[in-house]
Amino acid sequence: MSNTKEKKYTPAAIEDKWQRYWREHGGFIATPDPDRPKYYALEMFPYPSGRLHMGHVRNYTIGDVVARYKRMRGFNVIHPMGWDAFGLPAENAAIKTGNHPAHWTYDNIAYMRGQLRQLGFSYDWQREITTCRPEYYRWEQLIFLEMLKKGLVYRKKTSVNWCETCHTVLAREQVEDGCCWRCDSEVIDREMNGWFFRISNYTEELLDGLDHLDGWPEKVRTMQKNWIGKSHGAEIEFPLKNSRETIKIFTTRPDTVFGVSFMSLAPEHPMVTELIKGYKNAAAVWEFIDRVKREKIARGPGAAEEKEGIFTGAYCINPFTGDEVPIFLANFVLMEYGTGAVMAVPAHDQRDFEFAKKYDLPIRVVITPAGETLAPETMTEAFTGAGTLCNSGKFDGSDSDEAKAAITAMAEKNSFGRARVTYRLNDWGISRQRYWGTPIPIIHCPDCGPVGVREEDLPVALPEEAILLEDGHSPLAGLDLFVNATCPECGKAARRDTDTMDTFVESSWYYARYCSPRNETSPFDKKEAAYWLPVDQYIGGVEHAILHLLYARFFTRVLRDLGYLDIDEPFKNLLTQGMVTLDGAKMSKSKGNVVDPDEMIKRYGADTVRMFILFAAPPDRDLEWVSSGVDGCYRFIARFFRFFHQHLAVIKDAAAIPKELERQNLALHRITHQTIVKVEAEMERGFHFNTAISKVMELANALYAACGEDTPPPAPEVIREAVRTIILLLSPMIPHIAEELWQEMGETDSISRAGWPKIDADATKEDEITVVLQVNGKLRGKVKVRPDTDNDELEAMARADAGIQKFTAGKTIRRVIVVKNRLVNVVAN
């Protein structure tokens, strides 16, 4: 069945041919069709940094396979791509190279677009968006103004994380080990005005919604729940000694309030100045505050490992006992959580226990475990569990869990406390003092204050001709043509806001803009959004669990409440792919362990790169880049290519499969259809591409063996069916070679429009199956039987088996357990 001249596999020529075909024929353009089920496949869009890395390639390959597979299953698939194009790297590059951020960004987009095309991704390029273009961000500015009208945007002075190198504010999540996540410079504390999105209005809804995201990894849902940080407890007011002021604290353990022996405040608590006024050690307190602020930024939002504090010289009064309580500043108290003040109960909180031991403060036991007594002088650690109250006045003997409500009720009755729920999640500060971002559409009038730009004056365009300053400061404040404006309300001379929005704003709603990216009258067409949204499968890194994914969920609800959307959640299913590693370490330019996608494509072809990335590991696990594995995938494709052309003349015009097949034909026919079943199952249960490819490889090996020189070959129609099935099953993974072979088989349309192979259920049934024979759960033999063998016959065969008889000799058979078509277990003693 072989040709005299062997055709060579040349991936470069084949891939170039089909990439041109897809571009010219618009094979992946999506349009709404109410008569077809839709499927929205989306990968997190890239920042145009200049070159794709292997993490990008893995992310987009996974998404492309999902999109191609769903098309084959009959879905109307939308699979868009765009560019998250604003951000600091463009400015930093401009300062270093003199290349304007706009030029740098657009050049990078052009190059990376070419890389994506080289990899054969099935994007609808007509839906491409670039977030730094006015036709995109004008709608973001409109949404900002509508949020402002709804009270979802406000301005306030606040303490912020400031990067002196980047000259901008950073969100708490953008500070990594005390350094800027972009430039790695030290972050300092600074107070300034900024704009905030009131994400706190949606805290409870965002939390409750996580319980309904069944298609999300539990790890991501847990991370978001922890970040939102809901706590039930009591807010209690401790009066300052010799003052009418009070310190408000929030506690989840009101049952321990009788054990308070000191008060801990965050160093930046607004009452500190008043507390230390006239105190002889005030200078030392200020020195402590400055040091702790620096250390807090360095370590991030978590608590300090070593507990440190300083006495303020002030006291407050425990409203339950009347005792004077010394007030300390402590490095582990967070101003952004609760009230920034913590009642300290050393006997029942380990952090307070360590602090009290260090500073020789009293320890008062107010809860004891059942049947035990605790003595402060012998305690080596705090008792933090539930128990019975003691030394707690009228609440002595109460169960600690029940006492929480009773003590809170007493505080409420006496007007010094109340039940309260708090959240760790803060409102989203979006002001950035950078140039390369979306201008905030606000005009500052000396009479009217901050006023929103009129809708008809949008977009407030970023002047792309601006020259960046060498020190990194934004040039916007010095551009008179940009800054000088007229107040929309009173008509007087005014100034534009020169801050730009956090770039996470752009990525919080881009998935909706994809639905109608050329719409010039609104952010997107509501009917088209209603058809396509939510995204059915979203794919990206787990590092975005808190920032991007939480903000996108918030924005979806905002757009719903503004009347644009009819959904609550943006992403129905989420797949977080693992990292690509080399020698056990994450690929990184700084580590010098980067594998260049361009070089791999040049050497092996895009299909081989795609296959290895899919075959080497499940998509949610880390993938180790191993050259031998890449070589193996190339050899598999090349071997199948050779086999195909060796048999093409015989199978190209082969007839349909006859109803009755001879044994050598029936075996290959059966394996072919069993493979379809297995691959389909792997694709449907979490996109296990690695095992799906493995099943196809098994079919290919069975095909090669059936057509070997030592056996009579199967009929041409059976070989054709197996070859055709392999091509179809692998076409989502290696689309270029699949298109080529599909065409050579005589098919006239693109394989991208071919359906998933149909399963012949009868063909998947085995003539014989193997049933395991056991005695008391241990393997003692095997027997081949017909699939329709009934249980009585299986039991009889087991009793007659020599192995079973050997291991039951001299014993009484108590019962026989038959699991049809799987095993027979004889229980004997």
PDB file of C-alpha atoms in Angstrom, residues 564-651:
ATOM      1  CA  TYR A 564     -26.382  47.396  30.086  1.00  0.00           C
ATOM      2  CA  LEU A 565     -26.348  43.720  31.084  1.00  0.00           C
ATOM      3  CA  ASP A 566     -28.824  41.127  32.277  1.00  0.00           C
ATOM      4  CA  ILE A 567     -26.300  38.846  33.996  1.00  0.00           C
ATOM      5  CA  ASP A 568     -24.694  38.765  37.433  1.00  0.00           C
ATOM      6  CA  GLU A 569     -21.472  36.914  36.674  1.00  0.00           C
ATOM      7  CA  PRO A 570     -19.119  37.440  33.710  1.00  0.00           C
ATOM      8  CA  PHE A 571     -17.486  33.983  33.557  1.00  0.00           C
ATOM      9  CA  LYS A 572     -19.494  30.780  33.876  1.00  0.00           C
ATOM     10  CA  ASN A 573     -16.482  28.450  33.922  1.00  0.00           C
ATOM     11  CA  LEU A 574     -12.890  29.232  34.821  1.00  0.00           C
ATOM     12  CA  LEU A 575      -9.774  27.241  34.016  1.00  0.00           C
ATOM     13  CA  THR A 576      -6.537  28.368  35.664  1.00  0.00           C
ATOM     14  CA  GLN A 577      -3.658  26.882  33.715  1.00  0.00           C
ATOM     15  CA  GLY A 578      -0.411  25.920  35.386  1.00  0.00           C
ATOM     16  CA  MET A 579       2.960  27.536  34.773  1.00  0.00           C
ATOM     17  CA  VAL A 580       5.482  26.478  32.145  1.00  0.00           C
ATOM     18  CA  THR A 581       8.744  25.553  33.861  1.00  0.00           C
ATOM     19  CA  LEU A 582      12.256  24.600  32.798  1.00  0.00           C
ATOM     20  CA  ASP A 583      14.397  22.466  35.079  1.00  0.00           C
ATOM     21  CA  GLY A 584      11.746  22.865  37.775  1.00  0.00           C
ATOM     22  CA  ALA A 585      11.747  26.688  37.776  1.00  0.00           C
ATOM     23  CA  LYS A 586       9.256  29.112  36.293  1.00  0.00           C
ATOM     24  CA  MET A 587      10.497  30.520  33.004  1.00  0.00           C
ATOM     25  CA  SER A 588      11.816  34.030  33.476  1.00  0.00           C
ATOM     26  CA  LYS A 589      14.096  36.391  31.537  1.00  0.00           C
ATOM     27  CA  SER A 590      15.882  37.272  34.766  1.00  0.00           C
ATOM     28  CA  LYS A 591      16.653  33.580  35.369  1.00  0.00           C
ATOM     29  CA  GLY A 592      17.837  33.063  31.795  1.00  0.00           C
ATOM     30  CA  ASN A 593      15.664  29.971  31.388  1.00  0.00           C
ATOM     31  CA  VAL A 594      13.284  31.224  28.701  1.00  0.00           C
ATOM     32  CA  VAL A 595      12.320  29.071  25.728  1.00  0.00           C
ATOM     33  CA  ASP A 596      11.557  31.274  22.732  1.00  0.00           C
ATOM     34  CA  PRO A 597       8.265  30.343  21.010  1.00  0.00           C
ATOM     35  CA  ASP A 598       9.506  31.750  17.699  1.00  0.00           C
ATOM     36  CA  GLU A 599      12.543  29.494  17.776  1.00  0.00           C
ATOM     37  CA  MET A 600      10.439  26.437  18.631  1.00  0.00           C
ATOM     38  CA  ILE A 601       7.995  27.156  15.805  1.00  0.00           C
ATOM     39  CA  LYS A 602      10.857  27.635  13.365  1.00  0.00           C
ATOM     40  CA  ARG A 603      12.429  24.346  14.432  1.00  0.00           C
ATOM     41  CA  TYR A 604       9.402  22.098  14.871  1.00  0.00           C
ATOM     42  CA  GLY A 605       6.344  23.915  13.544  1.00  0.00           C
ATOM     43  CA  ALA A 606       3.392  25.346  15.437  1.00  0.00           C
ATOM     44  CA  ASP A 607       1.472  22.060  15.498  1.00  0.00           C
ATOM     45  CA  THR A 608       4.277  20.297  17.343  1.00  0.00           C
ATOM     46  CA  VAL A 609       4.562  23.120  19.878  1.00  0.00           C
ATOM     47  CA  ARG A 610       0.806  23.024  20.402  1.00  0.00           C
ATOM     48  CA  MET A 611       0.742  19.243  20.780  1.00  0.00           C
ATOM     49  CA  PHE A 612       3.556  19.159  23.318  1.00  0.00           C
ATOM     50  CA  ILE A 613       1.992  21.902  25.425  1.00  0.00           C
ATOM     51  CA  LEU A 614      -1.270  19.965  25.494  1.00  0.00           C
ATOM     52  CA  PHE A 615       0.246  16.496  25.911  1.00  0.00           C
ATOM     53  CA  ALA A 616       2.911  17.143  28.554  1.00  0.00           C
ATOM     54  CA  ALA A 617       0.545  17.861  31.487  1.00  0.00           C
ATOM     55  CA  PRO A 618      -3.122  18.440  32.380  1.00  0.00           C
ATOM     56  CA  PRO A 619      -4.001  22.095  31.739  1.00  0.00           C
ATOM     57  CA  ASP A 620      -4.347  23.025  35.413  1.00  0.00           C
ATOM     58  CA  ARG A 621      -0.948  21.579  36.374  1.00  0.00           C
ATOM     59  CA  ASP A 622       2.527  23.002  35.860  1.00  0.00           C
ATOM     60  CA  LEU A 623       4.177  21.919  32.627  1.00  0.00           C
ATOM     61  CA  GLU A 624       7.873  21.050  32.493  1.00  0.00           C
ATOM     62  CA  TRP A 625       9.410  21.987  29.159  1.00  0.00           C
ATOM     63  CA  VAL A 626      11.423  18.939  28.050  1.00  0.00           C
ATOM     64  CA  SER A 627      13.128  18.930  24.659  1.00  0.00           C
ATOM     65  CA  SER A 628      12.808  15.177  24.287  1.00  0.00           C
ATOM     66  CA  GLY A 629       9.052  15.498  24.718  1.00  0.00           C
ATOM     67  CA  VAL A 630       8.888  18.077  21.940  1.00  0.00           C
ATOM     68  CA  ASP A 631      10.929  15.773  19.720  1.00  0.00           C
ATOM     69  CA  GLY A 632       8.512  12.949  20.489  1.00  0.00           C
ATOM     70  CA  CYS A 633       5.487  14.987  19.431  1.00  0.00           C
ATOM     71  CA  TYR A 634       7.224  15.967  16.187  1.00  0.00           C
ATOM     72  CA  ARG A 635       8.023  12.299  15.448  1.00  0.00           C
ATOM     73  CA  PHE A 636       4.406  11.297  16.083  1.00  0.00           C
ATOM     74  CA  ILE A 637       3.068  13.883  13.613  1.00  0.00           C
ATOM     75  CA  ALA A 638       5.745  13.047  11.018  1.00  0.00           C
ATOM     76  CA  ARG A 639       5.086   9.304  11.284  1.00  0.00           C
ATOM     77  CA  PHE A 640       1.354   9.728  10.861  1.00  0.00           C
ATOM     78  CA  PHE A 641       2.030  12.047   7.900  1.00  0.00           C
ATOM     79  CA  ARG A 642       4.158   9.322   6.256  1.00  0.00           C
ATOM     80  CA  PHE A 643       1.609   6.605   6.968  1.00  0.00           C
ATOM     81  CA  PHE A 644      -1.147   8.747   5.512  1.00  0.00           C
ATOM     82  CA  HIS A 645       0.665   9.267   2.217  1.00  0.00           C
ATOM     83  CA  GLN A 646       1.785   5.649   2.014  1.00  0.00           C
ATOM     84  CA  HIS A 647      -1.891   4.608   2.086  1.00  0.00           C
ATOM     85  CA  LEU A 648      -3.548   7.607   0.460  1.00  0.00           C
ATOM     86  CA  ALA A 649      -3.994   6.066  -2.986  1.00  0.00           C
ATOM     87  CA  VAL A 650      -5.893   3.127  -1.523  1.00  0.00           C
ATOM     88  CA  ILE A 651      -8.051   4.927   1.065  1.00  0.00           C
TER      89      ILE A 651
END
